[in-house]
Amino acid sequence: MSKDFPSSKLERGSRIAKTGIKVGTNYAKRYLKKKSGNTNGNTDGAFHSENAKEVFKEFTKLRGTALKIAQGMSMDQGFLPEEFAEVMTQAQYSVPPINKALVRSIIKKQLGDYPEQLFASFESEAFAAASIGQVHKAVLKDGRKVAIKIQYPNVRETIDSDLGLAKILVKRLVKKGADIDPYFDEVKETLLEETDYINEGQQIDLFRERFGGLDIEIPEWVEEYSTNKVLCMTYLEGRHLGEFLKENPEQETRDHFGQLLWDFFHNQIQDMDYVHADTHPGNFLFTYDGKLGVIDFGCVKKFPKEFFMDYLRLLPTHLDNNEEAIRKLYEKLNVIKPDSDTPENEERYFKFARNYGMTFAEPYKFEVFNFGDEEYRNTIKYFTKDAPIGNEPRGSQHFLYTTRVHLGLYNILMKMGAHINTSDSKDILSNILNVEFDELTEENNRMQSL
């Protein structure tokens, strides 16, 4: 095993603990220097960034749970320093693949033979590598092109120890006394599901049955070449968002694919079932025949019904601009604390959260909304970078993934500059929530014009 890929609990624990101690010591020293006024001119931003780079360097070598945590840190939930989260965005892309010999041995152990015996052809160079596994192209002996996802060694076995040590590290970054256990419990449950490739194969089948049709293309799970640590699925041809945009597509083409994305997520809401919860550009393909390809089903969530309904109710409540109803929902979702010792801080955060919610509700005010609007993009950017709560986690732990879904969708549509028709999505939400969206937006527009 390469020394740059520690897989035993002892090795991994040692690296995480060493990183945590080093970062913790750095923050302690920084605190003392600030007390004495001796920071040598170094800004807080630069300090957070350097510490994040230290964590990222070690977590990249560890991969697995550790790197998933780094990815989580890149999703700005408002309780990590902005500069720290910015560095961690690299965890979405900058992961070196494991060596070819290790790939062969994993396939032999999991599928019973070496890849050259199992497949008509197998590309030893991975074409994609992420936190939990990497993906290779292959051709089955029946001629089907497939993608083979191979899980890194011992990822699942180290979840508990990695999370336990990472919790120690994160506690040094968040407000003293903040309860981070529910968030870590949610991450653990999701990681256990993501590291079970049989579960992912079943999710592929489920989504293929639900959405596989004229406009949504979902791969076929090839169960006979899959285990809980190797996943085989048919290969989809297409290009990712970056490649698509480099082609400088016509506005009509941008709108077409943007509408497919928008409708895909609202149709999932309509089913009130599992939701694809990793809205990252790397998980979608724009096919050459005009379909939306969905290719990763590791992070699929079924949210508790009460939470999910309350989350959906935020939309019409913000469109109605009903301050009392908004406040009650925020209290129920643990976004604000009615019994806080610092009511002025709660009021400040309430105003921020309400305005943030209004921004997310904005597209539903229009029959067709332009996600390419520069002013709107700047407003979203402001809210995702300037939460006033500092390093204190807020809201239900389920927000970790609803935020990933919602913000991820908006970010992709803004990069595409897509014009989205919201009529069908409002009909779906109207049926679920028993609310007439047209009446809400008309009344809100009337009040704003007065």
CSV table of C-alpha atoms in Angstrom, one decimal:
chain,number,residue,atom,x,y,z
A,1,MET,CA,0.0,0.0,0.0
A,2,SER,CA,1.4,3.4,-0.9
A,3,LYS,CA,2.5,5.5,2.0
A,4,ASP,CA,0.4,8.4,0.5
A,5,PHE,CA,-2.7,6.3,0.8
A,6,PRO,CA,-3.0,5.2,4.5
A,7,SER,CA,-5.9,2.8,4.9
A,8,SER,CA,-5.5,1.5,8.5
A,9,LYS,CA,-7.4,3.1,11.3
A,10,LEU,CA,-4.1,3.7,13.1
A,11,GLU,CA,-2.4,5.5,10.2
A,12,ARG,CA,-5.5,7.5,9.4
A,13,GLY,CA,-6.1,8.4,13.0
A,14,SER,CA,-2.6,9.5,13.4
A,15,ARG,CA,-2.7,11.8,10.4
A,16,ILE,CA,-6.1,13.4,11.3
A,17,ALA,CA,-5.0,13.8,15.0
A,18,LYS,CA,-1.7,15.4,13.9
A,19,THR,CA,-3.5,17.7,11.6
A,20,GLY,CA,-6.1,18.6,14.3
A,21,ILE,CA,-3.4,19.3,16.9
A,22,LYS,CA,-1.4,21.5,14.5
A,23,VAL,CA,-4.4,23.5,13.4
A,24,GLY,CA,-5.7,23.8,17.0
A,25,THR,CA,-2.2,25.0,18.1
A,26,ASN,CA,-2.2,27.5,15.3
A,27,TYR,CA,-5.6,28.9,16.4
A,28,ALA,CA,-4.5,29.0,20.0
A,29,LYS,CA,-1.3,30.9,19.1
A,30,ARG,CA,-3.4,33.3,16.9
A,31,TYR,CA,-5.8,34.0,19.8
A,32,LEU,CA,-2.9,34.9,22.1
A,33,LYS,CA,-1.3,37.1,19.5
A,34,LYS,CA,-4.5,38.9,18.9
A,35,LYS,CA,-4.9,39.5,22.6
A,36,SER,CA,-1.5,41.0,22.7
A,37,GLY,CA,-2.0,42.9,19.5
A,38,ASN,CA,1.0,41.2,17.9
A,39,THR,CA,-0.3,39.6,14.6
A,40,ASN,CA,2.5,40.9,12.4
A,41,GLY,CA,-0.1,42.3,10.1
A,42,ASN,CA,-1.4,39.0,9.0
A,43,THR,CA,-5.2,39.1,8.3
A,44,ASP,CA,-7.7,36.6,9.7
A,45,GLY,CA,-8.5,35.7,6.1
A,46,ALA,CA,-5.0,34.7,5.2
A,47,PHE,CA,-4.7,32.8,8.5
A,48,HIS,CA,-7.9,30.8,7.9
A,49,SER,CA,-6.7,30.1,4.3
A,50,GLU,CA,-3.3,28.7,5.4
A,51,ASN,CA,-4.9,26.4,7.9
A,52,ALA,CA,-7.4,25.2,5.4
A,53,LYS,CA,-4.6,24.3,3.0
A,54,GLU,CA,-2.9,22.3,5.7
A,55,VAL,CA,-6.1,20.3,6.3
A,56,PHE,CA,-6.8,19.9,2.6
A,57,LYS,CA,-3.3,18.5,1.9
A,58,GLU,CA,-3.6,15.8,4.5
A,59,PHE,CA,-7.3,15.0,3.8
A,60,THR,CA,-6.5,14.5,0.1
A,61,LYS,CA,-4.0,11.8,1.0
A,62,LEU,CA,-6.6,10.2,3.2
A,63,ARG,CA,-9.4,10.3,0.7
A,64,GLY,CA,-12.6,8.6,1.8
A,65,THR,CA,-14.5,10.1,4.7
A,66,ALA,CA,-11.9,12.7,5.4
A,67,LEU,CA,-12.1,14.1,1.9
A,68,LYS,CA,-16.0,13.9,2.1
A,69,ILE,CA,-15.7,16.1,5.2
A,70,ALA,CA,-13.5,18.5,3.2
A,71,GLN,CA,-16.2,18.6,0.5
A,72,GLY,CA,-18.8,19.3,3.1
A,73,MET,CA,-16.7,22.2,4.4
A,74,SER,CA,-16.7,23.7,0.9
A,75,MET,CA,-20.6,23.9,1.0
A,76,ASP,CA,-21.0,27.1,2.9
A,77,GLN,CA,-23.4,26.5,5.7
A,78,GLY,CA,-22.5,29.7,7.4
A,79,PHE,CA,-20.5,28.4,10.3
A,80,LEU,CA,-17.0,28.1,8.9
A,81,PRO,CA,-14.7,31.0,8.0
A,82,GLU,CA,-15.2,31.9,4.3
A,83,GLU,CA,-11.6,31.5,3.5
A,84,PHE,CA,-11.6,28.0,4.9
A,85,ALA,CA,-14.6,27.0,2.9
A,86,GLU,CA,-13.0,28.5,-0.3
A,87,VAL,CA,-9.9,26.3,-0.1
A,88,MET,CA,-12.0,23.2,0.6
A,89,THR,CA,-13.8,23.6,-2.8
A,90,GLN,CA,-10.7,22.0,-4.3
A,91,ALA,CA,-11.9,18.7,-2.7
A,92,GLN,CA,-14.5,18.6,-5.4
A,93,TYR,CA,-11.9,18.2,-8.1
A,94,SER,CA,-8.2,17.8,-7.1
A,95,VAL,CA,-8.1,14.1,-6.2
A,96,PRO,CA,-5.2,12.0,-7.6
A,97,PRO,CA,-6.2,8.5,-8.7
A,98,ILE,CA,-4.8,5.3,-7.0
A,99,ASN,CA,-2.2,3.2,-8.9
A,100,LYS,CA,-3.1,0.6,-11.5
A,101,ALA,CA,-1.8,-2.4,-9.5
A,102,LEU,CA,-4.2,-1.5,-6.7
A,103,VAL,CA,-7.1,-1.1,-9.1
A,104,ARG,CA,-6.4,-4.6,-10.5
A,105,SER,CA,-6.2,-6.2,-7.0
A,106,ILE,CA,-9.5,-4.6,-5.9
A,107,ILE,CA,-11.3,-5.9,-9.0
A,108,LYS,CA,-9.8,-9.4,-8.5
A,109,LYS,CA,-10.9,-9.4,-4.8
A,110,GLN,CA,-14.4,-8.1,-5.5
A,111,LEU,CA,-15.3,-9.7,-8.8
A,112,GLY,CA,-13.2,-12.9,-8.7
A,113,ASP,CA,-10.8,-12.2,-11.5
A,114,TYR,CA,-8.6,-9.5,-13.1
A,115,PRO,CA,-10.2,-6.9,-15.4
A,116,GLU,CA,-8.5,-8.3,-18.5
A,117,GLN,CA,-10.3,-11.6,-17.9
A,118,LEU,CA,-13.7,-10.1,-17.0
A,119,PHE,CA,-14.1,-7.5,-19.7
A,120,ALA,CA,-13.6,-7.3,-23.4
A,121,SER,CA,-11.6,-4.1,-22.7
A,122,PHE,CA,-10.7,-2.1,-19.6
A,123,GLU,CA,-9.0,1.3,-19.4
A,124,SER,CA,-6.5,1.2,-16.5
A,125,GLU,CA,-6.4,5.0,-16.4
A,126,ALA,CA,-9.3,6.4,-14.4
A,127,PHE,CA,-11.3,9.1,-16.2
A,128,ALA,CA,-12.8,10.4,-13.0
A,129,ALA,CA,-11.6,10.4,-9.4
A,130,ALA,CA,-13.4,11.7,-6.3
A,131,SER,CA,-13.4,11.2,-2.5
A,132,ILE,CA,-14.8,7.7,-2.2
A,133,GLY,CA,-13.8,6.1,-5.5
A,134,GLN,CA,-12.7,6.5,-9.1
A,135,VAL,CA,-14.2,5.5,-12.4
A,136,HIS,CA,-12.9,3.5,-15.4
A,137,LYS,CA,-14.2,2.9,-18.8
A,138,ALA,CA,-14.7,-0.7,-19.9
A,139,VAL,CA,-16.5,-2.8,-22.5
A,140,LEU,CA,-18.4,-5.9,-21.5
A,141,LYS,CA,-18.1,-9.1,-23.5
A,142,ASP,CA,-21.6,-8.6,-24.8
A,143,GLY,CA,-20.4,-5.3,-26.3
A,144,ARG,CA,-22.0,-2.8,-23.9
A,145,LYS,CA,-19.9,0.2,-22.9
A,146,VAL,CA,-19.8,0.6,-19.1
A,147,ALA,CA,-18.4,2.7,-16.3
A,148,ILE,CA,-16.7,0.8,-13.5
A,149,LYS,CA,-16.6,2.7,-10.1
A,150,ILE,CA,-14.0,1.3,-7.7
A,151,GLN,CA,-14.2,2.2,-4.0
A,152,TYR,CA,-10.9,3.1,-2.3
A,153,PRO,CA,-9.7,0.5,0.3
A,154,ASN,CA,-11.2,0.6,3.8
A,155,VAL,CA,-13.3,3.7,3.2
A,156,ARG,CA,-16.4,2.3,4.9
A,157,GLU,CA,-14.4,0.8,7.7
A,158,THR,CA,-12.9,4.1,8.7
A,159,ILE,CA,-16.0,6.2,8.8
A,160,ASP,CA,-16.5,6.2,12.5
A,161,SER,CA,-12.8,6.9,13.4
A,162,ASP,CA,-12.5,9.6,10.7
A,163,LEU,CA,-15.6,11.4,11.8
A,164,GLY,CA,-14.7,11.2,15.4
A,165,LEU,CA,-11.3,12.8,14.8
A,166,ALA,CA,-12.7,15.3,12.3
A,167,LYS,CA,-15.3,16.3,15.0
A,168,ILE,CA,-12.4,17.3,17.3
A,169,LEU,CA,-10.9,19.4,14.4
A,170,VAL,CA,-14.2,21.1,13.6
A,171,LYS,CA,-14.9,21.9,17.2
A,172,ARG,CA,-11.8,24.2,17.1
A,173,LEU,CA,-13.4,26.1,14.3
A,174,VAL,CA,-17.0,26.6,15.5
A,175,LYS,CA,-18.4,28.6,18.4
A,176,LYS,CA,-17.6,27.1,21.8
A,177,GLY,CA,-20.5,25.0,23.1
A,178,ALA,CA,-22.1,24.7,19.6
A,179,ASP,CA,-23.9,21.3,19.2
A,180,ILE,CA,-22.4,19.8,16.0
A,181,ASP,CA,-23.4,16.2,16.8
A,182,PRO,CA,-26.7,16.2,14.7
A,183,TYR,CA,-24.7,17.4,11.7
A,184,PHE,CA,-22.1,14.7,12.1
A,185,ASP,CA,-24.8,12.1,12.6
A,186,GLU,CA,-26.4,13.1,9.4
A,187,VAL,CA,-23.1,13.0,7.5
A,188,LYS,CA,-22.4,9.5,8.9
A,189,GLU,CA,-25.7,8.1,7.9
A,190,THR,CA,-25.2,9.5,4.4
A,191,LEU,CA,-21.7,8.2,4.1
A,192,LEU,CA,-22.8,4.7,5.1
A,193,GLU,CA,-25.2,4.8,2.2
A,194,GLU,CA,-22.7,6.3,-0.2
A,195,THR,CA,-20.2,3.6,0.5
A,196,ASP,CA,-22.7,0.8,-0.2
A,197,TYR,CA,-22.5,0.4,-4.0
A,198,ILE,CA,-25.3,-2.1,-4.0
A,199,ASN,CA,-27.5,0.5,-2.5
A,200,GLU,CA,-26.4,3.0,-5.2
A,201,GLY,CA,-27.2,0.4,-7.9
A,202,GLN,CA,-30.7,0.0,-6.4
A,203,GLN,CA,-31.1,3.8,-6.5
A,204,ILE,CA,-30.0,3.8,-10.1
A,205,ASP,CA,-32.8,1.2,-10.9
A,206,LEU,CA,-35.3,3.3,-8.9
A,207,PHE,CA,-34.5,6.6,-10.6
A,208,ARG,CA,-34.4,4.8,-14.0
A,209,GLU,CA,-37.9,3.5,-13.4
A,210,ARG,CA,-39.1,6.9,-12.2
A,211,PHE,CA,-37.4,9.3,-14.7
A,212,GLY,CA,-35.8,7.3,-17.5
A,213,GLY,CA,-37.7,8.5,-20.5
A,214,LEU,CA,-37.5,10.8,-23.5
A,215,ASP,CA,-35.7,13.7,-21.8
A,216,ILE,CA,-33.8,12.2,-18.8
A,217,GLU,CA,-31.2,9.5,-19.4
A,218,ILE,CA,-30.1,7.3,-16.5
A,219,PRO,CA,-27.6,4.5,-16.8
A,220,GLU,CA,-28.5,0.9,-16.4
A,221,TRP,CA,-27.1,-0.9,-13.3
A,222,VAL,CA,-25.2,-4.0,-14.3
A,223,GLU,CA,-25.7,-6.0,-11.1
A,224,GLU,CA,-23.6,-9.1,-12.1
A,225,TYR,CA,-20.4,-7.0,-12.2
A,226,SER,CA,-21.2,-5.1,-9.0
A,227,THR,CA,-20.5,-5.6,-5.3
A,228,ASN,CA,-20.8,-3.2,-2.4
A,229,LYS,CA,-17.4,-1.8,-3.4
A,230,VAL,CA,-17.4,-2.1,-7.2
A,231,LEU,CA,-20.3,-0.5,-9.2
A,232,CYS,CA,-20.9,-1.3,-12.9
A,233,MET,CA,-23.3,0.8,-14.9
A,234,THR,CA,-23.8,1.5,-18.6
A,235,TYR,CA,-21.7,4.4,-19.9
A,236,LEU,CA,-23.5,7.5,-21.0
A,237,GLU,CA,-22.1,9.7,-23.8
A,238,GLY,CA,-22.3,13.4,-23.2
A,239,ARG,CA,-20.4,16.4,-21.9
A,240,HIS,CA,-20.3,18.0,-18.5
A,241,LEU,CA,-21.3,21.7,-17.8
A,242,GLY,CA,-17.8,23.1,-18.4
A,243,GLU,CA,-17.3,21.4,-21.8
A,244,PHE,CA,-20.9,22.3,-22.8
A,245,LEU,CA,-20.3,26.0,-22.1
A,246,LYS,CA,-17.0,26.0,-24.0
A,247,GLU,CA,-19.1,25.2,-27.1
A,248,ASN,CA,-20.8,28.6,-26.7
A,249,PRO,CA,-24.3,27.1,-27.1
A,250,GLU,CA,-27.2,29.1,-28.3
A,251,GLN,CA,-29.6,30.6,-25.7
A,252,GLU,CA,-32.3,28.2,-26.8
A,253,THR,CA,-30.0,25.2,-26.1
A,254,ARG,CA,-29.0,26.6,-22.7
A,255,ASP,CA,-32.7,27.1,-21.9
A,256,HIS,CA,-33.5,23.5,-23.0
A,257,PHE,CA,-31.0,21.8,-20.7
A,258,GLY,CA,-31.7,24.3,-17.9
A,259,GLN,CA,-35.4,23.5,-18.1
A,260,LEU,CA,-34.6,19.8,-17.9
A,261,LEU,CA,-32.6,20.3,-14.7
A,262,TRP,CA,-35.3,22.5,-13.1
A,263,ASP,CA,-38.1,20.1,-14.0
A,264,PHE,CA,-36.1,17.0,-12.9
A,265,PHE,CA,-35.8,18.4,-9.4
A,266,HIS,CA,-39.4,19.6,-9.1
A,267,ASN,CA,-40.7,16.2,-10.4
A,268,GLN,CA,-38.8,14.6,-7.5
A,269,ILE,CA,-40.6,16.9,-5.1
A,270,GLN,CA,-43.9,15.8,-6.6
A,271,ASP,CA,-43.1,12.2,-5.8
A,272,MET,CA,-42.3,13.1,-2.1
A,273,ASP,CA,-39.8,10.2,-2.3
A,274,TYR,CA,-36.0,10.0,-2.7
A,275,VAL,CA,-34.2,13.1,-3.9
A,276,HIS,CA,-30.9,13.3,-5.8
A,277,ALA,CA,-29.0,15.4,-3.2
A,278,ASP,CA,-25.7,16.0,-4.8
A,279,THR,CA,-26.4,18.8,-7.3
A,280,HIS,CA,-22.8,19.1,-8.6
A,281,PRO,CA,-22.0,19.8,-12.3
A,282,GLY,CA,-19.9,16.6,-12.4
A,283,ASN,CA,-23.0,14.5,-11.7
A,284,PHE,CA,-24.8,15.6,-14.9
A,285,LEU,CA,-24.3,15.2,-18.6
A,286,PHE,CA,-25.7,17.2,-21.5
A,287,THR,CA,-26.1,14.6,-24.2
A,288,TYR,CA,-25.7,15.3,-27.9
A,289,ASP,CA,-29.3,14.3,-28.6
A,290,GLY,CA,-30.7,16.9,-26.2
A,291,LYS,CA,-31.2,14.7,-23.0
A,292,LEU,CA,-30.1,15.3,-19.5
A,293,GLY,CA,-27.9,12.5,-18.2
A,294,VAL,CA,-27.8,11.8,-14.5
A,295,ILE,CA,-24.8,9.6,-13.6
A,296,ASP,CA,-24.2,9.5,-9.8
A,297,PHE,CA,-26.7,8.2,-7.3
A,298,GLY,CA,-24.5,7.8,-4.2
A,299,CYS,CA,-26.0,10.8,-2.3
A,300,VAL,CA,-29.7,10.2,-2.5
A,301,LYS,CA,-31.9,11.4,0.4
A,302,LYS,CA,-35.4,10.7,1.7
A,303,PHE,CA,-36.1,13.6,4.1
A,304,PRO,CA,-38.4,13.3,7.1
A,305,LYS,CA,-41.9,14.3,5.8
A,306,GLU,CA,-42.5,17.0,8.5
A,307,PHE,CA,-39.1,18.7,7.8
A,308,PHE,CA,-39.6,18.5,4.1
A,309,MET,CA,-43.1,19.9,4.2
A,310,ASP,CA,-41.9,22.8,6.4
A,311,TYR,CA,-39.0,23.4,4.1
A,312,LEU,CA,-41.3,23.6,1.1
A,313,ARG,CA,-43.7,25.9,3.0
A,314,LEU,CA,-40.9,28.4,3.3
A,315,LEU,CA,-41.4,29.2,-0.4
A,316,PRO,CA,-45.1,30.4,-0.4
A,317,THR,CA,-44.6,32.0,3.1
A,318,HIS,CA,-41.8,34.2,1.7
A,319,LEU,CA,-43.7,35.0,-1.5
A,320,ASP,CA,-46.6,36.1,0.7
A,321,ASN,CA,-44.1,38.2,2.8
A,322,ASN,CA,-45.9,37.0,6.0
A,323,GLU,CA,-43.4,37.9,8.7
A,324,GLU,CA,-45.2,36.1,11.5
A,325,ALA,CA,-45.5,32.9,9.5
A,326,ILE,CA,-41.9,33.1,8.3
A,327,ARG,CA,-40.7,33.5,11.9
A,328,LYS,CA,-42.7,30.5,13.1
A,329,LEU,CA,-41.2,28.3,10.4
A,330,TYR,CA,-37.7,29.5,11.2
A,331,GLU,CA,-38.2,28.7,14.9
A,332,LYS,CA,-39.6,25.2,14.0
A,333,LEU,CA,-36.6,24.5,11.7
A,334,ASN,CA,-34.1,25.7,14.4
A,335,VAL,CA,-32.9,28.6,12.2
A,336,ILE,CA,-33.6,31.1,15.0
A,337,LYS,CA,-33.8,30.7,18.7
A,338,PRO,CA,-36.8,32.3,20.5
A,339,ASP,CA,-35.3,31.8,23.9
A,340,SER,CA,-31.8,33.2,23.1
A,341,ASP,CA,-29.9,35.4,25.6
A,342,THR,CA,-29.1,37.8,22.8
A,343,PRO,CA,-32.4,38.7,21.1
A,344,GLU,CA,-30.7,41.4,19.1
A,345,ASN,CA,-28.5,38.8,17.4
A,346,GLU,CA,-31.5,36.6,16.7
A,347,GLU,CA,-33.3,39.6,15.1
A,348,ARG,CA,-30.3,40.3,13.0
A,349,TYR,CA,-30.1,36.7,11.8
A,350,PHE,CA,-33.9,36.6,11.2
A,351,LYS,CA,-33.7,39.6,8.9
A,352,PHE,CA,-30.7,38.0,7.0
A,353,ALA,CA,-32.4,34.6,6.7
A,354,ARG,CA,-35.7,36.2,5.6
A,355,ASN,CA,-34.0,38.2,2.9
A,356,TYR,CA,-32.0,35.1,1.8
A,357,GLY,CA,-35.3,33.2,1.6
A,358,MET,CA,-36.8,36.0,-0.5
A,359,THR,CA,-33.9,35.7,-2.9
A,360,PHE,CA,-34.5,32.0,-3.4
A,361,ALA,CA,-38.2,32.6,-3.9
A,362,GLU,CA,-37.6,35.2,-6.6
A,363,PRO,CA,-37.7,32.9,-9.6
A,364,TYR,CA,-41.2,31.8,-8.7
A,365,LYS,CA,-42.5,35.3,-9.0
A,366,PHE,CA,-42.2,35.1,-12.8
A,367,GLU,CA,-43.6,32.8,-15.4
A,368,VAL,CA,-40.1,32.9,-17.0
A,369,PHE,CA,-37.1,33.7,-14.9
A,370,ASN,CA,-33.6,34.7,-16.2
A,371,PHE,CA,-30.9,33.0,-14.1
A,372,GLY,CA,-28.3,34.8,-16.2
A,373,ASP,CA,-29.3,38.1,-14.6
A,374,GLU,CA,-26.1,39.6,-13.2
A,375,GLU,CA,-27.8,41.4,-10.3
A,376,TYR,CA,-29.5,38.2,-9.2
A,377,ARG,CA,-26.2,36.3,-9.3
A,378,ASN,CA,-24.5,38.9,-7.2
A,379,THR,CA,-27.3,38.8,-4.7
A,380,ILE,CA,-27.0,35.0,-4.3
A,381,LYS,CA,-23.3,35.4,-4.0
A,382,TYR,CA,-23.6,38.0,-1.2
A,383,PHE,CA,-25.9,35.8,0.8
A,384,THR,CA,-23.8,32.7,0.5
A,385,LYS,CA,-20.7,34.5,1.6
A,386,ASP,CA,-21.9,37.0,4.2
A,387,ALA,CA,-24.0,35.1,6.7
A,388,PRO,CA,-23.9,37.1,10.0
A,389,ILE,CA,-23.8,34.1,12.4
A,390,GLY,CA,-20.0,33.7,12.2
A,391,ASN,CA,-19.0,30.2,13.3
A,392,GLU,CA,-22.3,29.0,14.8
A,393,PRO,CA,-24.2,26.2,13.1
A,394,ARG,CA,-27.9,26.9,12.6
A,395,GLY,CA,-30.9,25.0,11.4
A,396,SER,CA,-32.0,21.4,11.2
A,397,GLN,CA,-29.2,19.0,10.2
A,398,HIS,CA,-31.3,18.2,7.1
A,399,PHE,CA,-30.4,21.6,5.7
A,400,LEU,CA,-27.0,20.2,5.0
A,401,TYR,CA,-28.5,18.4,2.0
A,402,THR,CA,-31.5,20.5,1.1
A,403,THR,CA,-29.0,23.4,0.8
A,404,ARG,CA,-26.8,21.3,-1.4
A,405,VAL,CA,-29.7,20.5,-3.7
A,406,HIS,CA,-31.2,24.0,-3.8
A,407,LEU,CA,-28.1,26.1,-4.0
A,408,GLY,CA,-26.4,23.6,-6.3
A,409,LEU,CA,-29.3,23.8,-8.8
A,410,TYR,CA,-29.3,27.6,-8.8
A,411,ASN,CA,-25.5,27.8,-9.3
A,412,ILE,CA,-25.7,25.5,-12.3
A,413,LEU,CA,-28.6,27.5,-13.9
A,414,MET,CA,-26.7,30.8,-13.2
A,415,LYS,CA,-23.6,29.4,-14.9
A,416,MET,CA,-25.7,28.4,-17.9
A,417,GLY,CA,-27.6,31.7,-17.9
A,418,ALA,CA,-30.8,29.7,-18.5
A,419,HIS,CA,-34.3,31.2,-18.9
A,420,ILE,CA,-36.6,28.9,-16.9
A,421,ASN,CA,-40.4,28.6,-17.2
A,422,THR,CA,-41.7,28.1,-13.7
A,423,SER,CA,-45.4,27.3,-14.5
A,424,ASP,CA,-45.3,23.5,-14.1
A,425,SER,CA,-43.1,23.7,-11.0
A,426,LYS,CA,-45.6,26.1,-9.3
A,427,ASP,CA,-48.4,23.7,-10.2
A,428,ILE,CA,-46.5,20.8,-8.5
A,429,LEU,CA,-45.9,22.9,-5.4
A,430,SER,CA,-49.5,24.2,-5.4
A,431,ASN,CA,-50.9,20.6,-5.3
A,432,ILE,CA,-48.6,19.6,-2.5
A,433,LEU,CA,-49.0,22.6,-0.3
A,434,ASN,CA,-52.6,23.6,-1.3
A,435,VAL,CA,-51.5,27.1,-2.2
A,436,GLU,CA,-52.2,29.2,-5.2
A,437,PHE,CA,-48.9,30.7,-6.3
A,438,ASP,CA,-50.4,33.1,-8.8
A,439,GLU,CA,-52.5,34.8,-6.1
A,440,LEU,CA,-49.4,35.1,-3.8
A,441,THR,CA,-47.2,36.7,-6.4
A,442,GLU,CA,-50.0,39.0,-7.6
A,443,GLU,CA,-50.7,40.2,-4.1
A,444,ASN,CA,-47.0,40.6,-3.3
A,445,ASN,CA,-46.5,42.6,-6.5
A,446,ARG,CA,-49.5,44.8,-5.7
A,447,MET,CA,-48.2,45.5,-2.2
A,448,GLN,CA,-44.7,46.4,-3.5
A,449,SER,CA,-46.2,48.8,-6.0
A,450,LEU,CA,-48.1,50.8,-3.3
